[in-house]
Steps between C-alpha positions, in 0.01 A plus 500: 500500500273714716165620374456748783737790497345743743188683604261630237569870452235590244148618579303193606237373257248454379529780249220602266444734209316823572361618169305809604712728276477406130839657421696276737486179698600498864607182674402527865528300820268535796703792628668678206567545131773259389534617138343730244508403134419765242458512124747702293640506147661161548270308737158414359182450703526125450861490615417723798222264607721193455778663704254592775373140519855363514598742778180429694576126491860542618446404867305187402756404234782547751327280756427231240865503388617477861268203566613321181867555582450372856319193363782430253758543774322264741402232250803517275257516210561692181843585375773700672486771233136567575564522874807724449295733279217516753742570786680768296169674424395482865835649605441790256152546641637509853770750399783256562622456141 
């Protein structure tokens, strides 16, 4: 089971929240805006902020998952289901699945 499926295609991290506009949260990298999260009739300010934080952490979460999966693969630790799930998520992230 391979934990590396290809080159990273998303905007490299770190990403951070730019909160200069009170009506929206922008998630930005060093070079560009990655996402803009706004408030509407369905999304509350609290949900918007939580979504922005989750999106901003995506590159770090992806790297942590990749490192954990590689560790499980090398050491044989954990259970196969956990490793399969991690590899399946990494394949989705890499656009393979």
